[in-house]
Short mmCIF file of C-alpha atoms and ligand atoms in Angstrom, two decimals:
data_model
loop_
_atom_site.label_atom_id
_atom_site.label_comp_id
_atom_site.label_asym_id
_atom_site.label_seq_id
_atom_site.Cartn_x
_atom_site.Cartn_y
_atom_site.Cartn_z
CA MET H 1 0.00 0.00 0.00
CA LYS H 2 1.53 3.32 -1.11
CA LEU H 3 1.63 6.26 1.30
CA ASN H 4 -0.11 8.63 -1.08
CA SER H 5 -2.77 6.14 -2.15
CA ILE H 6 -6.42 6.89 -1.48
CA ARG H 7 -6.69 3.59 0.35
CA PHE H 8 -3.93 4.55 2.75
CA LYS H 9 -5.24 8.08 3.26
CA ILE H 10 -8.79 6.91 3.91
CA SER H 11 -7.56 4.21 6.30
CA VAL H 12 -5.43 6.70 8.23
CA PHE H 13 -8.15 9.33 8.26
CA TYR H 14 -10.75 6.84 9.36
CA THR H 15 -8.48 5.38 12.07
CA VAL H 16 -7.48 8.78 13.41
CA ILE H 17 -11.11 9.89 13.64
CA LEU H 18 -12.06 6.67 15.35
CA ALA H 19 -9.09 7.00 17.74
CA LEU H 20 -10.17 10.54 18.62
CA ILE H 21 -13.75 9.45 19.22
CA LEU H 22 -12.70 6.48 21.32
CA GLY H 23 -10.14 8.59 23.22
CA PHE H 24 -12.70 11.26 23.94
CA TYR H 25 -15.28 8.68 24.94
CA THR H 26 -12.80 6.96 27.27
CA PHE H 27 -11.79 10.28 28.80
CA ILE H 28 -15.40 11.28 29.52
CA ASN H 29 -16.17 7.82 30.81
CA TYR H 30 -13.12 7.78 33.06
CA TYR H 31 -13.95 11.13 34.62
CA ASN H 32 -17.59 10.20 35.13
CA LEU H 33 -16.58 6.99 36.82
CA ARG H 34 -13.96 8.74 38.94
CA TYR H 35 -16.50 11.32 40.02
CA ALA H 36 -19.05 8.64 40.91
CA LEU H 37 -16.50 6.54 42.82
CA TYR H 38 -15.31 9.51 44.87
CA ARG H 39 -18.88 10.55 45.58
CA ASP H 40 -19.67 7.03 46.83
CA LEU H 41 -16.48 6.94 48.86
CA ASP H 42 -17.25 10.33 50.44
CA ASN H 43 -20.76 9.19 51.31
CA ASP H 44 -19.40 6.01 52.74
CA ILE H 45 -16.85 7.67 55.05
CA LEU H 46 -19.40 10.26 56.12
CA VAL H 47 -21.73 7.46 57.21
CA LYS H 48 -18.83 5.83 59.04
CA ALA H 49 -18.02 9.05 60.85
CA GLN H 50 -21.66 9.52 61.82
CA GLU H 51 -21.77 5.96 63.12
CA VAL H 52 -18.73 6.62 65.29
CA SER H 53 -20.35 9.81 66.56
CA SER H 54 -23.62 8.06 67.39
CA ALA H 55 -21.77 5.13 69.05
CA ILE H 56 -20.03 7.55 71.43
CA ASN H 57 -23.37 9.18 72.17
CA SER H 58 -24.90 5.77 72.91
CA TYR H 59 -22.40 5.32 75.77
CA PHE H 60 -23.32 8.76 77.11
CA GLU H 61 -26.97 7.78 77.14
CA VAL H 62 -26.18 4.83 79.40
CA LEU H 63 -23.34 6.31 81.45
CA GLY H 64 -24.30 9.97 81.72
CA ASN H 65 -22.43 12.87 80.27
CA ASP H 66 -19.28 13.30 82.41
CA GLN H 67 -15.56 13.38 81.69
CA ARG H 68 -15.03 9.81 82.81
CA ALA H 69 -17.78 8.52 80.57
CA PHE H 70 -16.31 10.58 77.71
CA ASP H 71 -12.80 9.15 78.22
CA PHE H 72 -14.17 5.62 78.39
CA ALA H 73 -16.57 6.02 75.42
CA VAL H 74 -14.04 7.45 72.97
CA ARG H 75 -11.40 4.84 73.76
CA LYS H 76 -13.95 2.05 73.56
CA VAL H 77 -15.36 3.20 70.23
CA ILE H 78 -12.09 4.14 68.55
CA ARG H 79 -9.64 1.59 70.05
CA LEU H 80 -12.02 -1.10 71.44
CA GLU H 81 -10.12 -0.73 74.73
CA GLY H 82 -11.08 -0.48 78.37
CA THR H 83 -13.72 -1.88 80.67
CA HIS H 84 -16.12 0.24 82.71
CA PRO H 85 -16.65 -0.23 86.46
CA ASN H 86 -20.33 -0.52 85.61
CA GLN H 87 -19.59 -3.00 82.85
CA ALA H 88 -23.02 -4.61 83.08
CA LYS H 89 -24.62 -1.32 81.97
CA VAL H 90 -22.62 -1.11 78.77
CA VAL H 91 -22.71 -4.73 77.64
CA ASP H 92 -25.54 -4.14 75.23
CA VAL H 93 -23.96 -0.95 73.87
CA ASP H 94 -20.65 -2.80 73.35
CA LYS H 95 -22.42 -5.55 71.50
CA ALA H 96 -24.36 -3.19 69.32
CA TRP H 97 -21.17 -1.25 68.49
CA LEU H 98 -19.22 -4.37 67.55
CA GLU H 99 -21.95 -5.35 65.14
CA LYS H 100 -22.07 -1.84 63.62
CA ARG H 101 -18.31 -1.80 63.38
CA ASP H 102 -18.28 -5.04 61.39
CA LYS H 103 -21.11 -3.92 59.21
CA GLN H 104 -19.42 -0.62 58.44
CA ASN H 105 -16.07 -2.28 57.87
CA LEU H 106 -14.50 0.03 60.39
CA ALA H 107 -11.65 -2.33 61.28
CA ASP H 108 -9.68 -1.08 58.25
CA ALA H 109 -10.53 2.58 58.77
CA TYR H 110 -8.22 5.14 60.36
CA ILE H 111 -10.13 6.96 63.10
CA ASN H 112 -8.97 9.97 65.04
CA LEU H 113 -10.66 12.17 67.59
CA ALA H 114 -9.13 15.61 67.59
CA GLY H 115 -9.66 18.49 69.98
CA LEU H 116 -10.64 21.39 67.82
CA ASP H 117 -9.44 24.16 70.14
CA ARG H 118 -6.09 22.69 71.13
CA GLY H 119 -5.54 21.07 67.75
CA ASP H 120 -4.26 17.77 69.16
CA SER H 121 -5.33 14.16 68.96
CA VAL H 122 -7.38 12.94 71.94
CA VAL H 123 -7.44 9.33 70.83
CA CYS H 124 -6.74 7.54 67.55
CA SER H 125 -7.20 4.02 66.23
CA PRO H 126 -4.25 1.66 66.86
CA ASN H 127 -3.46 1.37 63.11
CA MET H 128 -2.45 5.07 62.94
CA GLY H 129 1.19 6.17 63.34
CA THR H 130 2.22 9.63 64.50
CA ALA H 131 2.92 10.80 60.96
CA MET H 132 -0.60 9.96 59.90
CA VAL H 133 -2.08 11.61 62.97
CA ALA H 134 -0.08 14.74 62.18
CA GLU H 135 -1.37 14.60 58.60
CA PHE H 136 -4.97 14.28 59.86
CA LEU H 137 -4.49 17.26 62.16
CA SER H 138 -2.79 19.47 59.61
CA ASP H 139 -6.05 20.93 58.31
CA ILE H 140 -7.58 21.72 61.65
CA ALA H 141 -7.80 25.43 60.70
CA THR H 142 -10.05 24.56 57.79
CA ALA H 143 -12.15 22.41 60.09
CA ARG H 144 -12.71 25.39 62.36
CA LYS H 145 -14.39 27.20 59.50
CA LYS H 146 -16.41 24.33 58.09
CA THR H 147 -18.71 21.86 59.71
CA LEU H 148 -17.68 19.10 57.35
CA PHE H 149 -14.67 18.69 55.13
CA TYR H 150 -12.97 16.09 52.98
CA LYS H 151 -9.36 15.75 52.00
CA ASP H 152 -6.94 13.38 50.31
CA VAL H 153 -4.18 12.19 52.59
CA ASN H 154 -1.03 11.03 50.83
CA LEU H 155 1.57 9.55 53.05
CA GLY H 156 4.07 7.21 51.44
CA ASP H 157 2.20 4.04 50.61
CA TYR H 158 -0.93 5.28 52.27
CA GLN H 159 -3.34 7.09 50.03
CA LEU H 160 -6.47 7.83 51.98
CA ARG H 161 -9.68 9.75 51.66
CA MET H 162 -10.55 11.48 54.92
CA VAL H 163 -13.61 13.21 56.29
CA SER H 164 -13.83 15.45 59.37
CA ILE H 165 -17.13 16.07 61.15
CA PRO H 166 -17.59 18.06 64.36
CA PHE H 167 -18.47 16.29 67.57
CA TYR H 168 -19.96 18.39 70.39
CA TYR H 169 -19.39 17.30 73.95
CA ASN H 170 -20.41 19.31 76.99
CA TYR H 171 -21.82 21.82 74.63
CA LYS H 172 -22.27 24.60 77.20
CA LYS H 173 -18.54 24.73 77.87
CA LYS H 174 -18.08 24.68 74.13
CA GLN H 175 -15.82 21.72 73.99
CA VAL H 176 -15.80 20.82 70.32
CA TYR H 177 -14.02 17.82 68.88
CA LEU H 178 -13.56 16.44 65.38
CA ILE H 179 -14.21 12.89 64.38
CA GLN H 180 -11.86 12.13 61.51
CA ILE H 181 -12.09 8.99 59.47
CA GLY H 182 -9.83 7.97 56.62
CA VAL H 183 -10.11 4.96 54.34
CA SER H 184 -7.79 3.73 51.64
CA ARG H 185 -8.41 4.99 48.12
CA LYS H 186 -6.86 1.81 46.67
CA PRO H 187 -10.18 0.22 45.67
CA VAL H 188 -11.06 3.36 43.71
CA PHE H 189 -7.63 3.37 42.10
CA ASN H 190 -7.94 -0.28 41.23
CA ILE H 191 -11.24 0.24 39.45
CA LEU H 192 -9.92 3.30 37.60
CA TYR H 193 -6.65 1.62 36.62
CA GLY H 194 -8.61 -1.38 35.48
CA ARG H 195 -10.66 0.86 33.26
CA LEU H 196 -7.58 2.54 31.80
CA ILE H 197 -5.82 -0.73 31.15
CA PHE H 198 -8.95 -2.09 29.50
CA ALA H 199 -9.12 1.00 27.26
CA ALA H 200 -5.41 0.85 26.51
CA LEU H 201 -5.74 -2.75 25.40
CA THR H 202 -9.05 -2.59 23.55
CA ILE H 203 -8.69 0.74 21.73
CA PRO H 204 -5.61 -0.31 19.69
CA LEU H 205 -7.31 -3.60 18.95
CA ILE H 206 -10.47 -1.84 17.79
CA LEU H 207 -8.36 0.54 15.69
CA ILE H 208 -6.45 -2.31 14.05
CA ILE H 209 -9.67 -4.15 13.22
CA ALA H 210 -11.36 -0.94 12.04
CA SER H 211 -8.44 0.06 9.84
CA PHE H 212 -8.39 -3.42 8.36
CA PHE H 213 -12.09 -3.27 7.52
CA GLY H 214 -11.68 0.36 6.41
CA GLY H 215 -9.08 -0.86 3.93
CA VAL H 216 -11.32 -3.65 2.73
CA ILE H 217 -14.24 -1.24 2.26
CA THR H 218 -12.02 1.29 0.47
CA ASP H 219 -10.79 -1.45 -1.83
CA ARG H 220 -14.35 -2.36 -2.67
CA VAL H 221 -15.26 1.26 -3.30
CA LEU H 222 -12.17 1.82 -5.43
CA LYS H 223 -12.51 -1.37 -7.43
CA PRO H 224 -14.50 0.24 -10.28
CA ILE H 225 -11.85 2.96 -10.47
CA MET H 226 -9.13 0.35 -10.72
CA ASP H 227 -11.17 -1.39 -13.44
CA LEU H 228 -11.48 1.92 -15.21
CA THR H 229 -7.72 2.45 -14.95
CA ARG H 230 -7.04 -0.99 -16.36
CA VAL H 231 -9.34 -0.34 -19.32
CA ALA H 232 -7.91 3.14 -19.85
CA SER H 233 -4.35 1.87 -19.92
CA ASN H 234 -5.27 -0.69 -22.58
CA ILE H 235 -6.85 1.80 -24.93
CA THR H 236 -4.97 2.66 -28.10
CA TYR H 237 -6.11 4.56 -31.16
CA LYS H 238 -6.49 1.19 -32.89
CA ASP H 239 -9.24 0.00 -30.59
CA LEU H 240 -11.56 2.65 -29.31
CA SER H 241 -14.52 0.29 -29.16
CA VAL H 242 -13.83 -0.76 -25.53
CA ARG H 243 -16.24 0.51 -22.90
CA VAL H 244 -16.19 0.14 -19.10
CA LYS H 245 -19.12 -1.60 -17.45
CA ALA H 246 -20.61 0.36 -14.54
CA GLY H 247 -20.72 -1.75 -11.37
CA ARG H 248 -23.91 -2.35 -9.45
CA GLY H 249 -24.95 0.23 -6.93
CA GLU H 250 -22.26 2.85 -6.93
CA GLU H 251 -24.22 5.78 -8.25
CA GLU H 252 -21.33 8.30 -8.22
CA LEU H 253 -19.02 5.92 -10.02
CA LYS H 254 -21.62 5.39 -12.70
CA TYR H 255 -21.23 9.07 -13.58
CA LEU H 256 -17.48 8.65 -13.84
CA VAL H 257 -17.79 5.50 -15.92
CA ASN H 258 -20.36 7.17 -18.18
CA ALA H 259 -18.23 10.26 -18.58
CA PHE H 260 -15.26 8.08 -19.38
CA ASN H 261 -17.21 6.01 -21.93
CA GLU H 262 -18.56 9.17 -23.52
CA MET H 263 -15.04 10.52 -23.73
CA ILE H 264 -13.89 7.38 -25.55
CA SER H 265 -16.86 7.72 -27.91
CA ARG H 266 -15.91 11.30 -28.66
CA LEU H 267 -12.30 10.28 -29.20
CA ASP H 268 -13.48 7.47 -31.43
CA GLU H 269 -15.50 9.95 -33.45
CA SER H 270 -12.58 12.37 -33.65
CA PHE H 271 -10.22 9.65 -34.82
CA ARG H 272 -12.69 8.55 -37.48
CA TYR H 273 -13.11 12.17 -38.51
CA ILE H 274 -9.36 12.66 -38.79
CA ALA H 275 -8.96 9.45 -40.77
CA GLU H 276 -11.76 10.47 -43.13
CA PHE H 277 -10.39 13.98 -43.36
CA SER H 278 -6.89 12.78 -44.28
CA SER H 279 -8.27 10.46 -46.88
CA ASN H 280 -10.31 13.35 -48.32
CA VAL H 281 -7.25 15.58 -48.42
CA ALA H 282 -5.24 12.84 -50.11
CA HIS H 283 -8.03 12.26 -52.57
CA GLU H 284 -8.41 15.96 -53.43
CA LEU H 285 -4.67 16.33 -53.98
CA LYS H 286 -4.26 13.10 -55.86
CA THR H 287 -6.37 14.10 -58.88
CA PRO H 288 -4.37 17.23 -59.80
CA LEU H 289 -1.10 15.43 -59.10
CA THR H 290 -2.13 12.57 -61.38
CA ILE H 291 -3.00 15.06 -64.11
CA ILE H 292 0.36 16.80 -63.75
CA ARG H 293 2.23 13.50 -63.86
CA GLY H 294 0.26 12.23 -66.85
CA GLU H 295 0.73 15.44 -68.85
CA SER H 296 4.44 15.60 -68.01
CA GLU H 297 5.05 11.93 -68.94
CA LEU H 298 3.22 12.41 -72.19
CA ALA H 299 5.20 15.55 -73.02
CA LEU H 300 8.50 13.79 -72.34
CA MET H 301 7.77 10.72 -74.49
CA GLN H 302 8.96 12.42 -77.66
CA PRO H 303 10.10 15.88 -78.74
CA ARG H 304 7.17 18.34 -78.98
CA ASP H 305 6.71 21.78 -80.33
CA VAL H 306 6.80 24.89 -78.14
CA GLN H 307 2.99 25.28 -78.07
CA GLU H 308 2.58 21.78 -76.68
CA TYR H 309 5.16 22.43 -73.93
CA GLN H 310 3.43 25.70 -73.14
CA ARG H 311 0.10 23.88 -72.84
CA VAL H 312 1.57 21.32 -70.43
CA VAL H 313 3.16 24.04 -68.30
CA LYS H 314 -0.19 25.90 -68.27
CA VAL H 315 -2.03 22.77 -67.15
CA THR H 316 0.61 22.20 -64.46
CA LEU H 317 0.25 25.78 -63.29
CA GLU H 318 -3.55 25.56 -63.13
CA GLU H 319 -3.49 22.31 -61.18
CA THR H 320 -0.82 23.66 -58.83
CA GLU H 321 -2.94 26.72 -58.21
CA GLY H 322 -5.92 24.48 -57.43
CA MET H 323 -3.80 22.50 -54.95
CA LEU H 324 -2.44 25.67 -53.38
CA GLU H 325 -6.00 26.88 -52.94
CA ILE H 326 -6.93 23.67 -51.11
CA VAL H 327 -3.83 23.86 -48.91
CA GLU H 328 -4.49 27.52 -48.11
CA ASP H 329 -8.13 26.75 -47.31
CA LEU H 330 -7.05 23.95 -44.97
CA LEU H 331 -4.54 26.20 -43.26
CA LEU H 332 -7.23 28.85 -42.84
CA LEU H 333 -9.62 26.27 -41.38
CA SER H 334 -7.05 25.09 -38.87
CA ARG H 335 -6.28 28.69 -37.90
CA LEU H 336 -9.99 29.40 -37.48
CA GLU H 337 -10.33 26.40 -35.23
CA TYR H 338 -7.15 26.47 -33.17
CA GLN H 339 -5.94 30.08 -33.22
CA PRO H 340 -9.02 32.27 -32.91
CA ALA H 341 -6.81 34.84 -31.15
CA ALA H 342 -4.98 35.44 -34.43
CA PHE H 343 -8.00 37.29 -35.81
CA ASN H 344 -8.39 41.02 -35.60
CA PHE H 345 -11.78 42.29 -34.44
CA GLU H 346 -12.59 45.92 -35.06
CA PRO H 347 -15.80 47.95 -35.32
CA LEU H 348 -17.25 47.52 -38.79
CA ALA H 349 -20.02 49.60 -40.43
CA ILE H 350 -22.17 46.81 -41.82
CA ASN H 351 -24.23 48.96 -44.24
CA ILE H 352 -21.13 50.11 -46.14
CA PHE H 353 -19.51 46.67 -45.91
CA ILE H 354 -22.56 44.93 -47.41
CA GLU H 355 -22.76 47.60 -50.11
CA GLU H 356 -19.20 46.63 -51.18
CA ILE H 357 -20.08 42.93 -51.10
CA PHE H 358 -23.13 43.70 -53.23
CA GLU H 359 -20.94 45.41 -55.86
CA GLN H 360 -18.65 42.36 -56.03
CA ALA H 361 -21.60 39.99 -56.20
CA LYS H 362 -22.94 41.87 -59.19
CA LYS H 363 -19.58 41.44 -60.96
CA MET H 364 -19.56 37.70 -60.13
CA ALA H 365 -23.15 37.26 -61.35
CA ALA H 366 -22.79 39.26 -64.57
CA PRO H 367 -21.34 36.44 -66.76
CA LYS H 368 -24.44 34.28 -65.97
CA ASN H 369 -26.78 37.20 -66.39
CA ILE H 370 -28.03 36.74 -62.83
CA SER H 371 -29.62 39.77 -61.21
CA VAL H 372 -28.51 40.65 -57.68
CA LYS H 373 -30.70 42.76 -55.35
CA LEU H 374 -29.89 44.29 -52.00
CA ALA H 375 -32.21 45.20 -49.12
CA ASN H 376 -29.77 46.85 -46.74
CA ALA H 377 -30.46 47.63 -43.05
CA ASP H 378 -32.64 50.74 -42.63
CA LYS H 379 -30.37 52.26 -39.97
CA PRO H 380 -26.56 52.21 -39.62
CA VAL H 381 -25.30 49.07 -37.88
CA ILE H 382 -21.86 48.62 -36.35
CA ILE H 383 -20.52 45.22 -35.28
CA LYS H 384 -17.14 43.97 -34.11
CA ALA H 385 -15.68 41.89 -36.88
CA ASP H 386 -12.59 40.78 -38.72
CA ALA H 387 -13.46 42.46 -42.04
CA PRO H 388 -11.30 40.43 -44.48
CA HIS H 389 -12.58 37.12 -43.15
CA LEU H 390 -16.18 38.28 -42.92
CA ARG H 391 -15.84 39.32 -46.56
CA ARG H 392 -14.56 35.85 -47.36
CA LEU H 393 -17.65 34.36 -45.66
CA PHE H 394 -20.10 36.37 -47.77
CA LEU H 395 -18.15 35.89 -51.01
CA ASN H 396 -18.19 32.12 -50.42
CA LEU H 397 -21.98 32.21 -50.00
CA LEU H 398 -22.43 34.47 -53.02
CA SER H 399 -20.12 32.46 -55.26
CA ASN H 400 -22.11 29.34 -54.34
CA ALA H 401 -25.35 31.19 -55.07
CA VAL H 402 -24.01 32.18 -58.49
CA LYS H 403 -22.57 28.73 -59.10
CA PHE H 404 -25.80 26.91 -58.27
CA THR H 405 -28.21 29.31 -60.03
CA ARG H 406 -29.15 28.98 -63.65
CA LEU H 407 -28.53 31.67 -66.27
CA GLY H 408 -30.78 34.68 -65.75
CA GLY H 409 -31.68 33.76 -62.15
CA ASP H 410 -32.08 36.02 -59.13
CA ILE H 411 -30.04 36.52 -55.99
CA THR H 412 -31.16 38.70 -53.07
CA ILE H 413 -29.12 39.96 -50.13
CA LYS H 414 -31.25 41.05 -47.19
CA VAL H 415 -29.90 42.70 -44.02
CA GLN H 416 -32.07 42.87 -40.90
CA THR H 417 -31.55 43.47 -37.20
CA GLU H 418 -33.52 41.38 -34.78
CA GLY H 419 -33.06 42.17 -31.07
CA LYS H 420 -29.38 41.71 -30.32
CA LYS H 421 -28.73 39.94 -33.61
CA LEU H 422 -27.89 40.88 -37.16
CA ASN H 423 -29.25 38.61 -39.89
CA VAL H 424 -27.90 38.65 -43.42
CA ALA H 425 -29.83 36.36 -45.76
CA VAL H 426 -28.49 35.34 -49.19
CA THR H 427 -31.30 33.88 -51.28
CA ASP H 428 -31.10 32.36 -54.74
CA ASN H 429 -33.60 30.65 -56.99
CA GLY H 430 -31.13 28.03 -58.14
CA VAL H 431 -30.97 24.24 -58.02
CA GLY H 432 -31.53 24.01 -54.25
CA ILE H 433 -30.24 21.30 -51.94
CA ARG H 434 -31.72 17.85 -51.36
CA PRO H 435 -33.13 17.47 -47.83
CA GLU H 436 -30.76 14.54 -47.12
CA ASP H 437 -27.75 16.75 -47.94
CA LEU H 438 -28.84 19.71 -45.83
CA ASP H 439 -26.97 18.71 -42.68
CA LYS H 440 -23.86 17.61 -44.60
CA ILE H 441 -23.14 20.68 -46.69
CA PHE H 442 -21.13 22.33 -43.89
CA ASP H 443 -18.84 19.29 -43.59
CA ARG H 444 -15.37 19.57 -44.97
CA PHE H 445 -14.97 18.25 -48.51
CA PHE H 446 -18.67 17.60 -48.89
CA HIS H 447 -19.81 18.67 -52.30
CA VAL H 448 -22.37 17.62 -54.84
CA ASP H 449 -21.39 17.49 -58.47
CA HIS H 450 -24.13 19.18 -60.46
CA SER H 451 -23.70 17.75 -63.92
CA ASP H 452 -25.92 20.43 -65.42
CA GLN H 453 -23.68 23.18 -64.05
CA SER H 454 -20.67 24.27 -65.97
CA GLY H 455 -17.71 25.88 -64.24
CA ASP H 456 -15.50 24.72 -61.39
CA LYS H 457 -16.28 21.55 -59.47
CA GLY H 458 -15.52 22.97 -56.06
CA THR H 459 -13.64 21.32 -53.23
CA GLY H 460 -16.36 21.30 -50.60
CA LEU H 461 -14.41 23.54 -48.23
CA GLY H 462 -16.23 26.80 -48.95
CA LEU H 463 -19.18 26.36 -46.57
CA SER H 464 -17.13 24.88 -43.75
CA ILE H 465 -14.81 27.88 -43.95
CA ALA H 466 -17.85 30.19 -43.95
CA GLN H 467 -19.31 28.42 -40.93
CA SER H 468 -15.99 28.57 -39.03
CA ILE H 469 -15.71 32.31 -39.75
CA ALA H 470 -19.27 32.81 -38.46
CA LYS H 471 -18.36 30.81 -35.34
CA ILE H 472 -15.30 32.93 -34.47
CA HIS H 473 -17.65 35.92 -34.68
CA GLN H 474 -19.91 34.10 -32.15
CA GLY H 475 -22.38 33.74 -34.98
CA ASP H 476 -23.90 30.96 -37.04
CA ILE H 477 -25.08 30.07 -40.52
CA SER H 478 -28.37 28.32 -41.13
CA VAL H 479 -29.86 27.15 -44.37
CA LYS H 480 -33.29 26.63 -45.88
CA SER H 481 -33.66 25.09 -49.26
CA GLN H 482 -36.06 23.43 -51.65
CA PRO H 483 -34.71 21.39 -54.56
CA GLN H 484 -35.23 23.16 -57.90
CA LYS H 485 -36.66 26.24 -56.14
CA GLY H 486 -33.61 27.74 -54.48
CA SER H 487 -31.79 28.19 -51.22
CA THR H 488 -31.47 30.79 -48.45
CA PHE H 489 -28.37 30.98 -46.30
CA ILE H 490 -28.87 33.14 -43.20
CA VAL H 491 -25.78 34.47 -41.43
CA THR H 492 -26.51 35.48 -37.84
CA LEU H 493 -24.00 37.70 -36.04
CA PRO H 494 -24.23 39.22 -32.55
CA LEU H 495 -24.66 42.99 -32.45
P1 ADP N 501 -18.22 23.79 -53.04
O1 ADP N 501 -18.99 25.00 -53.36
O2 ADP N 501 -16.78 23.89 -53.26
O3 ADP N 501 -18.82 22.52 -53.62
P2 ADP N 501 -19.16 24.34 -50.45
O4 ADP N 501 -18.70 23.86 -49.11
O5 ADP N 501 -19.19 25.78 -50.71
O6 ADP N 501 -18.31 23.57 -51.48
O7 ADP N 501 -20.60 23.74 -50.66
C1 ADP N 501 -20.87 22.41 -50.39
C2 ADP N 501 -22.07 21.91 -51.13
O8 ADP N 501 -23.24 22.58 -50.67
C3 ADP N 501 -22.04 22.20 -52.59
O9 ADP N 501 -21.36 21.20 -53.28
C4 ADP N 501 -23.51 22.23 -52.95
O10 ADP N 501 -23.99 20.93 -53.16
C5 ADP N 501 -24.16 22.76 -51.72
N1 ADP N 501 -24.49 24.19 -51.87
C6 ADP N 501 -23.82 25.21 -51.31
N2 ADP N 501 -24.43 26.39 -51.63
C7 ADP N 501 -25.48 26.08 -52.40
C8 ADP N 501 -26.52 26.88 -53.05
N3 ADP N 501 -26.56 28.18 -52.96
N4 ADP N 501 -27.44 26.19 -53.78
C9 ADP N 501 -27.41 24.85 -53.86
N5 ADP N 501 -26.48 24.06 -53.28
C10 ADP N 501 -25.52 24.68 -52.58
#
């Protein structure tokens, strides 16, 4: 798999997005869980502290509220030490406390009773060392301000969560104590670590699996493109008949495949056109060349007189001129098609321009006694045009009109403006065009030999040149014709 392949990019993109989602999800989840675990832990130690507080009070209820009872009760509850002179009285309380203590799991808890005013420890559970007691007492100032506070105690291996609640004894003398209880945070850590390790193991696994399937899916999606590539790389000009089959389902790829197939069709058409065009060119040039060769061979067979040589040279010259004309026409056509920038567009007064064309048309029509009429535009019209080529366009149309009109016929030139368009119609009452030829007459080299017409045979380039000139002027030529009645060619140019 290449680094800049679509497959690789999609796989990476897909995997990164999935990793971000999973990472974010894990993060949120972790913090939610952590919050919930701490909340539960805080509730739990608060309950424990309240139990301790109520256990001490239970002894007071039985023993009365004096200093001796206090000393006994706190030691009994926190350290399970000491016996009372009136032991019989407290048997039930002891029993009840032991049960509570088991139920609340207080054996593992760190319990301290601190004097709030003096800031010292009155009694603490046997599992607490001096360092831990000092740590418990270190926030006594905060405890003075609050009735209840929590803190994390970190002491070497011990990582505890602690709560302090006030405990009032001999309230009138304002002796206030704090019951402090700490429990290990290890269970919370264990759950959280477990979660992290689970995420750390599963996320990469999920990503590997996802990127694998991402790759498989990308391959499937890209398969038609690979097919297309394979077909494309096998196409040569010799075989443009191949087409790609569109796969099932993939709507977007169908467009690509269709566009590709259409492109091959267009190429196919262009290649056919070029082949036909070359053969037409060859054909058009072959006839004059054959004539020149034949005449020259004949002249060289035996000595001839000067007139005969002159005739041969004249024929050669005429045929060469005909060939030059074809070559020049072809060059003009290719310039019209591929170098439209080479043409020079300047404002042109159409009325005067058409007047000049009209004069030339009359000269062209005179030998066949054809009358030419002009209906010029009623107001002056200016367009942007390349005058020499526009002249060529109209002279081509008019020479055709003369060529295909019988002796004594009529030709009319009519100029009209219509909205943002200028229409120039050239109408003759000549031989007309057969309906089946109408859409071919603008093709290169298409011409019909009219046996009844004398004069030049034509090369079939005239109308395609005219049409190309109209096109570089953003215009068009259309034709209407009826066989034996005549034809009208309408040149439309933008104003
Ligand atoms: P060419 O005049 O050299 O034959 P064109 O490209 O000018 O070539 O014209 C192509 C064909 O269109 C002509 O051979 C002719 O059959 C037809 N055509 C063009 N103009 C006319 C017209 N005015 N009347 C009848 N046919 C025409």
